[in-house]
Coordinates of N, CA and C and ligand atoms in Angstrom, one line a residue:
X1 N 9.7 -8.8 12.9 CA 8.9 -9.5 12.0 C 7.6 -9.0 11.8
X2 N 7.2 -8.6 10.6 CA 5.6 -8.3 10.4 C 5.0 -9.7 10.0
X3 N 3.6 -9.5 10.5 CA 2.5 -10.7 9.9 C 1.7 -9.7 9.0
X4 N 2.0 -9.8 7.9 CA 1.4 -9.0 6.8 C 0.1 -9.4 6.0
X5 N -0.9 -8.7 6.4 CA -2.0 -8.7 5.6 C -1.9 -7.8 4.3
X6 N -2.0 -8.2 3.1 CA -1.8 -7.2 2.1 C -3.1 -7.3 1.2
X7 N -3.8 -5.8 1.1 CA -5.0 -5.9 0.6 C -4.7 -5.3 -0.9
X8 N -5.5 -5.8 -1.9 CA -5.1 -5.6 -3.3 C -6.4 -5.7 -4.1
X9 N -6.5 -5.1 -5.1 CA -7.9 -5.3 -6.0 C -7.4 -5.5 -7.6
X10 N -6.0 -5.3 -7.7 CA -5.8 -5.4 -9.2 C -4.7 -6.6 -9.2
X11 N -3.8 -6.0 -10.1 CA -2.9 -7.1 -11.0 C -1.7 -7.5 -9.7
X12 N -1.5 -6.6 -8.5 CA -0.6 -7.1 -7.4 C 0.8 -7.2 -7.9
X13 N 1.2 -6.1 -8.3 CA 2.7 -6.1 -8.6 C 3.5 -5.8 -7.5
X14 N 2.9 -4.9 -6.5 CA 3.4 -4.4 -5.4 C 3.4 -5.7 -4.3
X15 N 2.2 -6.4 -4.4 CA 2.4 -7.7 -3.8 C 3.5 -8.6 -3.8
X16 N 3.8 -8.8 -5.1 CA 4.9 -9.6 -5.6 C 6.5 -9.2 -5.1
X17 N 6.3 -7.6 -5.4 CA 7.5 -7.1 -5.0 C 8.0 -7.2 -3.4
X18 N 6.8 -7.1 -2.8 CA 6.7 -7.6 -1.2 C 7.4 -8.7 -0.9
X19 N 6.8 -9.8 -1.6 CA 7.1 -11.2 -1.5 C 8.5 -11.3 -1.7
X20 N 9.1 -11.0 -3.2 CA 10.4 -10.7 -3.5 C 11.4 -10.1 -2.4
X21 N 11.1 -9.1 -1.8 CA 11.9 -8.6 -0.8 C 11.9 -9.4 0.6
X22 N 10.8 -10.3 0.8 CA 10.9 -11.1 1.8 C 11.8 -12.3 1.4
X23 N 11.8 -12.9 0.3 CA 12.5 -14.0 -0.3 C 14.1 -13.6 -0.3
X24 N 14.6 -12.3 -0.6 CA 15.5 -11.8 -0.7 C 16.2 -11.3 0.6
X25 N 15.6 -11.6 1.7 CA 15.9 -11.2 3.0 C 16.1 -9.5 3.2
X26 N 15.5 -8.8 2.3 CA 15.5 -7.4 2.6 C 14.3 -6.7 3.4
X27 N 13.7 -7.6 3.9 CA 12.1 -7.5 4.5 C 11.8 -8.5 5.5
X28 N 12.1 -8.3 6.8 CA 11.6 -9.2 8.0 C 10.0 -9.3 8.0
X29 N 9.4 -10.2 7.2 CA 8.1 -10.4 7.3 C 7.6 -11.7 6.7
X30 N 6.4 -11.9 7.1 CA 5.6 -13.2 6.1 C 4.4 -12.5 5.7
X31 N 4.0 -13.0 4.4 CA 2.6 -12.7 4.2 C 1.5 -13.7 4.6
X32 N 0.7 -13.0 5.7 CA -0.1 -13.7 6.3 C -1.3 -14.1 5.6
X33 N -1.6 -13.2 4.7 CA -2.8 -13.2 4.1 C -3.0 -12.3 2.9
X34 N -4.0 -12.7 2.1 CA -4.3 -11.5 0.8 C -5.5 -11.4 0.7
X35 N -6.1 -10.1 0.8 CA -7.6 -9.8 0.9 C -7.8 -9.0 -0.3
X36 N -8.9 -9.3 -0.9 CA -9.4 -8.4 -2.0 C -10.8 -8.3 -2.1
X37 N -11.3 -7.1 -2.8 CA -12.8 -6.9 -2.7 C -13.1 -7.5 -4.0
X38 N -12.6 -7.9 -4.8 CA -12.8 -8.6 -6.2 C -12.2 -10.0 -6.1
X39 N -13.3 -10.7 -6.8 CA -13.1 -12.2 -6.7 C -12.0 -12.7 -7.5
X40 N -11.9 -11.8 -8.7 CA -11.3 -12.0 -9.9 C -9.7 -11.3 -10.1
X41 N -9.5 -10.7 -8.9 CA -8.1 -10.1 -8.8 C -7.2 -10.9 -9.2
X42 N -6.0 -10.5 -9.8 CA -4.7 -11.1 -10.2 C -3.9 -11.5 -8.8
X43 N -4.2 -10.7 -7.9 CA -3.5 -10.4 -6.6 C -3.9 -11.6 -5.8
X44 N -5.1 -12.0 -5.9 CA -5.8 -13.1 -5.3 C -5.2 -14.4 -5.9
X45 N -5.3 -14.6 -7.3 CA -4.7 -15.8 -8.0 C -3.3 -16.1 -7.6
X46 N -2.4 -14.9 -7.5 CA -0.8 -15.1 -7.0 C -1.1 -15.6 -5.4
X47 N -1.7 -15.3 -4.8 CA -1.9 -15.5 -3.3 C -2.2 -17.3 -3.3
X48 N -3.2 -17.5 -4.1 CA -3.4 -19.1 -4.1 C -2.4 -20.1 -4.6
X49 N -1.8 -19.4 -5.7 CA -0.7 -20.2 -6.3 C 0.8 -20.5 -5.2
X50 N 0.9 -19.3 -4.4 CA 1.8 -19.2 -3.7 C 1.4 -19.9 -2.3
X51 N 0.2 -20.3 -2.1 CA -0.1 -21.0 -0.8 C -0.5 -20.1 0.1
X52 N -0.6 -18.8 -0.1 CA -1.1 -17.9 1.0 C -2.4 -17.6 1.0
X53 N -3.1 -17.7 2.1 CA -4.6 -17.6 2.5 C -5.0 -16.7 1.6
X54 N -6.4 -16.7 1.0 CA -6.5 -15.8 0.0 C -8.0 -15.4 0.3
X55 N -8.3 -14.1 0.9 CA -9.6 -13.9 1.3 C -10.3 -12.7 0.2
X56 N -11.8 -13.2 0.0 CA -12.3 -12.2 -1.0 C -13.6 -11.5 -0.1
X57 N -13.8 -10.5 -0.4 CA -14.9 -9.9 0.1 C -16.4 -9.7 -0.6
X58 N -16.1 -10.4 -1.9 CA -17.3 -10.6 -2.6 C -18.4 -11.3 -2.0
X59 N -19.7 -10.6 -2.2 CA -20.7 -11.1 -1.6 C -20.9 -11.0 0.0
X60 N -19.9 -10.3 0.6 CA -20.1 -9.9 2.1 C -21.1 -8.6 2.3
X61 N -22.0 -8.5 2.9 CA -22.8 -7.5 3.1 C -22.2 -6.2 3.7
X62 N -22.8 -5.1 3.4 CA -21.8 -3.9 4.0 C -21.9 -3.8 5.4
X63 N -22.8 -4.2 6.3 CA -22.8 -3.9 7.6 C -21.9 -5.1 8.3
X64 N -21.5 -6.1 7.5 CA -20.9 -7.2 8.0 C -19.3 -7.1 7.6
X65 N -18.9 -6.0 7.1 CA -17.6 -5.8 6.2 C -16.2 -5.9 7.4
X66 N -16.6 -4.8 8.5 CA -15.6 -4.7 9.4 C -15.3 -5.9 10.2
X67 N -16.5 -6.4 10.7 CA -16.4 -7.7 11.3 C -15.6 -8.8 10.6
X68 N -16.4 -9.1 9.3 CA -15.4 -10.1 8.7 C -14.1 -9.7 8.5
X69 N -13.7 -8.5 8.1 CA -12.0 -8.2 7.9 C -11.4 -8.3 9.3
X70 N -12.1 -8.2 10.2 CA -11.3 -8.1 11.6 C -11.1 -9.6 11.9
X71 N -12.2 -10.3 11.9 CA -12.1 -11.8 12.0 C -10.9 -12.6 11.1
X72 N -10.9 -12.1 9.6 CA -10.0 -12.7 9.1 C -8.6 -12.6 9.5
X73 N -8.2 -11.3 9.8 CA -7.1 -11.2 10.1 C -6.6 -11.7 11.5
X74 N -7.5 -11.9 12.2 CA -7.3 -12.5 13.6 C -7.1 -14.0 13.0
X75 N -8.1 -14.6 12.5 CA -7.8 -15.9 11.9 C -6.4 -16.4 11.3
X76 N -5.7 -15.3 10.7 CA -4.6 -15.4 9.8 C -3.4 -15.0 10.7
X77 N -3.7 -14.4 11.9 CA -2.8 -14.1 12.9 C -1.9 -12.7 12.1
X78 N -2.7 -12.0 11.4 CA -2.1 -10.7 10.8 C -1.9 -9.6 11.7
X79 N -0.7 -8.8 12.0 CA -0.6 -7.8 12.6 C -0.3 -6.5 12.2
X80 N -0.1 -6.5 10.8 CA 0.1 -5.4 10.0 C -0.5 -5.5 8.7
X81 N -1.2 -4.1 8.1 CA -1.7 -4.3 6.9 C -1.2 -3.4 6.0
X82 N -0.9 -4.1 4.5 CA -0.3 -3.1 3.5 C -1.2 -2.8 2.7
X83 N -1.8 -1.6 2.1 CA -2.8 -1.5 1.1 C -1.8 -1.6 -0.1
X84 N -2.2 -2.4 -1.3 CA -1.5 -2.4 -2.4 C -2.3 -2.4 -3.8
X85 N -2.6 -1.1 -3.9 CA -3.9 -0.9 -5.3 C -5.2 -1.6 -4.6
X86 N -5.5 -1.2 -3.4 CA -6.7 -1.7 -2.8 C -7.8 -0.5 -3.2
X87 N -8.9 -0.7 -3.8 CA -9.6 0.3 -4.3 C -10.8 0.6 -3.5
X88 N -10.9 -0.2 -2.3 CA -12.1 0.2 -1.4 C -11.7 1.0 -0.1
X89 N -12.5 1.8 0.7 CA -12.3 2.4 1.9 C -12.1 1.2 2.8
X90 N -11.1 1.4 3.5 CA -10.8 0.4 4.7 C -11.9 1.0 5.9
X91 N -12.5 -0.1 6.6 CA -13.8 0.6 7.6 C -13.2 1.1 8.6
X92 N -13.8 1.9 9.2 CA -13.2 3.0 10.4 C -12.6 1.9 11.5
X93 N -13.7 0.8 11.8 CA -13.2 -0.1 12.7 C -11.6 -0.9 12.6
X94 N -11.7 -1.1 11.3 CA -10.2 -1.8 11.1 C -9.2 -0.8 11.4
X95 N -9.4 0.5 10.7 CA -8.2 1.6 11.1 C -8.0 1.8 12.4
X96 N -9.0 1.7 13.4 CA -8.9 1.8 14.8 C -8.2 0.9 15.4
X97 N -8.8 -0.5 15.0 CA -7.7 -1.7 15.6 C -6.7 -1.8 15.0
X98 N -6.0 -1.0 14.0 CA -4.6 -1.2 13.4 C -4.1 0.0 13.6
X99 N -4.5 1.3 14.4 CA -3.8 2.4 14.3 C -2.1 2.5 14.2
X100 N -1.6 3.1 13.5 CA -0.5 3.6 12.7 C 0.3 2.0 12.4
X101 N -0.7 1.2 11.9 CA -0.2 -0.4 11.2 C -0.9 -0.7 10.1
X102 N -1.2 0.4 9.2 CA -1.7 0.3 8.0 C -1.1 1.3 7.1
X103 N -0.3 0.7 6.0 CA 0.3 1.5 5.1 C -0.3 1.5 3.9
X104 N -0.2 2.6 3.0 CA -0.6 2.6 1.5 C 0.4 3.1 0.7
X105 N 0.3 2.6 -0.8 CA 1.2 3.1 -1.5 C 0.6 4.2 -2.5
X106 N 1.0 5.4 -2.7 CA 0.2 6.1 -3.7 C 1.1 6.6 -4.8
X107 N 0.8 6.5 -6.3 CA 1.8 6.8 -7.2 C 1.8 8.6 -7.7
X108 N 2.2 9.2 -6.7 CA 2.4 10.3 -6.9 C 3.2 11.2 -5.5
X109 N 3.4 12.3 -5.5 CA 3.9 12.7 -4.3 C 2.8 13.5 -3.5
X110 N 2.1 12.9 -2.6 CA 1.2 13.6 -1.7 C 1.7 14.7 -1.0
X111 N 1.2 15.8 -0.7 CA -0.6 15.6 -0.6 C -0.6 16.2 -2.0
X112 N -0.1 16.4 -3.0 CA -0.7 16.8 -4.3 C -1.1 15.4 -5.0
X113 N -2.1 15.6 -6.0 CA -2.7 14.5 -6.7 C -3.0 13.4 -6.0
X114 N -3.8 13.5 -4.9 CA -4.4 12.4 -4.4 C -6.0 12.8 -3.9
X115 N -6.4 11.8 -3.0 CA -7.8 12.1 -2.7 C -8.7 11.5 -3.9
X116 N -10.1 11.8 -3.7 CA -11.2 11.1 -4.3 C -10.8 11.3 -6.0
X117 N -11.1 10.0 -6.6 CA -10.8 10.0 -8.0 C -9.5 9.7 -8.5
X118 N -8.5 10.1 -7.5 CA -7.0 9.9 -8.1 C -6.5 8.8 -7.6
X119 N -6.7 7.9 -8.9 CA -6.1 6.6 -8.9 C -5.6 6.2 -10.4
X120 N -4.9 5.3 -10.5 CA -4.4 4.7 -11.7 C -4.2 5.7 -12.6
X121 N -4.4 5.7 -13.9 CA -4.0 6.7 -15.0 C -4.6 8.2 -14.9
X122 N -5.7 8.4 -13.8 CA -6.2 9.5 -13.5 C -4.8 10.4 -12.9
X123 N -4.4 9.9 -11.9 CA -3.0 10.3 -11.5 C -2.2 11.1 -12.3
X124 N -1.7 10.2 -13.1 CA -0.4 10.3 -14.1 C -0.9 11.6 -15.2
X125 N -2.4 11.5 -15.5 CA -2.7 12.6 -16.5 C -2.7 13.7 -15.8
X126 N -3.3 13.7 -14.5 CA -3.5 15.0 -13.9 C -1.9 15.8 -13.6
X127 N -1.0 14.9 -13.3 CA 0.3 15.2 -13.0 C 1.2 16.0 -14.3
X128 N 0.8 15.4 -15.5 CA 1.3 15.7 -17.0 C 0.5 17.1 -17.0
X129 N -0.6 17.1 -16.9 CA -1.4 18.2 -17.5 C -1.2 19.4 -16.3
X130 N -0.5 19.1 -15.1 CA -0.2 20.1 -14.4 C 1.0 21.0 -14.7
X131 N 1.8 20.2 -15.8 CA 3.2 20.7 -16.0 C 4.5 20.6 -14.9
X132 N 4.1 19.7 -14.0 CA 5.1 19.4 -13.0 C 6.1 18.7 -13.7
X133 N 7.6 18.9 -13.2 CA 8.5 18.3 -13.7 C 9.1 17.0 -12.7
X134 N 8.5 16.9 -11.8 CA 8.8 15.7 -10.8 C 7.6 15.3 -10.4
X135 N 7.4 13.9 -10.6 CA 6.1 13.0 -9.9 C 6.9 12.1 -8.6
X136 N 6.5 10.9 -8.4 CA 7.1 10.3 -7.6 C 5.9 9.1 -6.9
X137 N 6.6 8.4 -6.0 CA 5.6 7.6 -5.3 C 5.6 8.0 -3.4
X138 N 4.5 7.6 -3.1 CA 4.6 7.9 -1.8 C 4.0 6.8 -1.0
X139 N 4.5 6.4 0.4 CA 4.0 5.5 1.2 C 3.6 6.3 2.3
X140 N 2.4 6.1 3.0 CA 1.8 6.9 4.2 C 1.0 6.0 4.8
X141 N 0.9 6.4 6.3 CA 0.2 5.6 7.0 C -1.3 6.0 6.8
X142 N -2.4 4.7 6.9 CA -3.5 5.2 6.6 C -4.3 5.5 7.9
X143 N -5.2 6.5 7.6 CA -6.2 7.1 8.8 C -7.4 7.3 8.0
X144 N -8.2 8.0 9.0 CA -9.4 8.2 8.5 C -9.8 8.9 7.4
X145 N -8.7 9.8 7.1 CA -8.5 10.7 5.8 C -8.1 10.3 4.6
X146 N -8.6 10.3 3.7 CA -8.1 9.3 2.5 C -7.0 9.9 1.9
X147 N -5.9 9.2 1.5 CA -4.6 9.8 1.0 C -3.7 10.8 1.9
X148 N -4.3 10.9 3.2 CA -4.0 12.0 4.2 C -2.9 11.7 5.2
X149 N -2.7 10.4 5.5 CA -2.0 10.0 6.8 C -0.5 10.4 6.8
X150 N 0.1 10.4 7.8 CA 1.4 10.5 7.8 C 2.6 9.8 6.8
X151 N 3.1 10.7 6.3 CA 4.0 10.1 5.2 C 5.2 9.5 5.8
X152 N 5.6 8.3 5.3 CA 6.6 7.3 5.6 C 8.0 7.4 4.8
X153 N 7.8 7.4 3.3 CA 9.0 7.5 2.5 C 8.2 8.2 1.3
X154 N 9.0 9.0 0.7 CA 8.7 9.4 -0.6 C 9.9 9.5 -1.5
X155 N 9.8 9.1 -3.1 CA 11.0 9.1 -3.8 C 10.3 10.0 -5.2
X156 N 11.0 10.7 -5.5 CA 10.9 11.7 -6.9 C 11.1 10.7 -8.0
X157 N 10.3 10.9 -9.1 CA 10.5 10.5 -10.8 C 10.5 11.6 -11.6
X158 N 11.6 11.6 -12.3 CA 11.2 13.0 -13.3 C 10.2 12.6 -14.4
X159 N 9.4 13.9 -14.6 CA 8.5 13.8 -15.6 C 9.2 14.2 -17.1
X160 N 9.4 13.3 -17.8 CA 9.9 13.7 -19.1 C 9.0 14.3 -20.1
X161 N 9.8 15.0 -21.2 CA 8.7 15.8 -21.7 C 7.9 14.9 -22.8
X162 N 8.4 13.7 -23.0 CA 7.8 12.4 -24.0 C 6.9 12.0 -23.1
X163 N 6.9 12.0 -21.9 CA 5.8 11.3 -21.2 C 4.4 11.1 -21.6
X164 N 4.0 9.7 -21.6 CA 2.4 9.7 -21.8 C 2.2 9.2 -20.2
X165 N 0.8 9.3 -19.9 CA 0.5 8.5 -18.6 C 0.9 7.3 -18.4
X166 N 1.1 6.5 -19.3 CA 1.4 4.9 -19.3 C 3.0 4.9 -19.1
X167 N 3.7 5.9 -19.8 CA 5.4 5.6 -19.7 C 5.6 6.2 -18.1
X168 N 4.8 7.3 -17.7 CA 5.1 7.9 -16.2 C 5.0 6.9 -15.4
X169 N 3.5 6.1 -15.8 CA 2.8 5.3 -14.5 C 4.0 4.0 -14.3
X170 N 4.7 3.5 -15.5 CA 5.5 2.4 -15.4 C 7.0 2.9 -14.7
X171 N 7.4 4.3 -14.8 CA 8.6 4.7 -14.0 C 8.4 4.8 -12.7
X172 N 6.9 5.5 -12.4 CA 6.7 5.6 -11.0 C 6.5 4.0 -10.3
X173 N 6.1 3.1 -11.0 CA 5.9 1.8 -10.5 C 7.0 1.1 -10.0
X174 N 8.3 1.1 -10.7 CA 9.5 0.7 -10.4 C 9.9 1.5 -9.0
X175 N 9.6 2.5 -9.0 CA 9.9 3.1 -7.5 C 9.0 2.8 -6.6
X176 N 7.8 2.3 -6.7 CA 7.1 1.8 -5.9 C 7.6 0.6 -5.3
X177 N 7.9 -0.3 -6.1 CA 8.5 -1.6 -5.9 C 9.9 -1.7 -5.0
X178 N 10.6 -0.4 -5.0 CA 11.6 -0.3 -4.3 C 11.3 0.2 -2.7
X179 N 10.3 1.4 -2.8 CA 10.2 1.9 -1.5 C 9.0 1.4 -0.4
X180 N 8.3 0.6 -1.0 CA 7.1 0.0 -0.3 C 7.9 -1.1 0.7
X181 N 8.6 -1.8 0.0 CA 9.6 -3.0 1.0 C 10.4 -2.0 2.0
X182 N 11.1 -1.0 1.5 CA 11.9 -0.3 2.5 C 10.9 0.5 3.6
X183 N 9.8 0.9 3.2 CA 9.0 1.4 4.2 C 8.3 0.3 5.3
X184 N 8.2 -0.7 4.7 CA 7.9 -2.0 5.5 C 8.9 -2.1 6.5
X185 N 10.3 -2.6 6.0 CA 11.1 -2.8 6.9 C 11.2 -2.0 8.2
X186 N 11.0 -0.7 7.8 CA 11.1 0.6 8.9 C 10.1 0.1 10.2
X187 N 9.1 -0.3 9.7 CA 8.0 -0.9 10.6 C 8.9 -1.9 11.3
X188 N 9.1 -3.2 10.3 CA 9.4 -4.5 10.9 C 10.7 -4.2 11.9
X189 N 11.4 -3.3 12.0 CA 12.6 -3.1 12.6 C 12.1 -2.1 13.9
X190 N 11.0 -1.5 13.9 CA 10.6 -0.8 14.9 C 11.1 0.6 14.8
X191 N 11.5 1.2 13.7 CA 12.4 2.3 13.7 C 11.1 3.5 13.5
X192 N 9.8 3.4 13.3 CA 9.2 4.6 13.0 C 8.6 5.1 14.2
X193 N 8.4 6.1 14.4 CA 7.7 6.9 15.6 C 6.7 7.9 14.8
X194 N 5.5 8.2 15.7 CA 4.5 8.9 14.7 C 4.1 10.0 15.7
X195 N 4.4 11.3 15.6 CA 4.0 12.4 16.6 C 3.6 13.6 15.3
X196 N 2.3 14.1 15.9 CA 1.8 15.2 15.3 C 1.8 15.1 13.6
X197 N 1.3 14.2 13.3 CA 0.8 13.9 11.8 C 2.2 13.9 11.1
X198 N 3.5 13.6 11.9 CA 4.7 13.0 11.0 C 5.3 12.0 11.4
X199 N 6.0 11.4 10.4 CA 6.5 10.2 11.2 C 8.4 10.5 11.2
X200 N 8.9 10.1 12.1 CA 10.2 10.1 12.7 C 11.2 8.7 12.6
X201 N 12.3 8.7 11.9 CA 12.8 7.5 11.8 C 14.0 7.5 12.9
X202 N 13.8 6.6 13.6 CA 14.6 6.2 14.6 C 16.1 5.7 14.3
X203 N 17.3 5.8 14.8 CA 18.5 5.3 14.5 C 18.6 3.6 14.5
Ligands
LIG301 C1 -0.1 1.3 -7.9 O1 0.3 2.4 -8.6 C2 -0.5 1.9 -6.3 O2 0.4 2.9 -6.2 C3 -1.8 2.3 -6.6 O3 -2.3 1.0 -7.2 C4 -1.4 0.5 -7.9 C5 -1.3 -1.0 -7.7 O4 -0.5 -2.0 -8.5 N1 -2.2 2.6 -5.1 P1 -0.2 -3.1 -8.4 O5 -2.0 -4.1 -8.2 O6 0.4 -3.3 -7.2 O7 0.4 -3.7 -9.6

């Protein structure tokens, strides 16, 4: 059973899909807290309405961030972090304290179309401009290098001739909502082993 802290900056559709998976007993977890760098994030609003502790980083000084986040995680007894549209870098001290226990979801097939500036519609624009025939979603472990940690699950989505960044984003998002809870469940069931920048799924 994971005690999840979900970090989100935006609308929170992945947050909601995680909660749905828990409710439908596809994911052995509970959402212990939701954290956002933005006071007005819809994800926080959802958390408040659902009675989940909602934590905002707004107003926290830069040099106090990692301590503040670690205190919030401890206070809410969170033991695993899921980044779901979180637009800020996670402080190194938090990554070190939660080694191999932080996941992120990216709306393309990493290691392509990732890294600095590759977020939201920029990703899907770049995929379409590249002429690639497939895109997809990636769940990976977060380490110190942006969008580079060991991959847990990837699933392909076709790029159609008529796709715009919006239509492709919508199709990729549906896949995100499936694979993120699946990846989290692999950790909940203790089935993931990490070796040499790769993950291996135990039976
Ligand atoms: C998703 O596309 C995710 O892959 C990316 O940010 C978006 C977040 O969407 N990292 P939502 O807030 O979960 O709806």
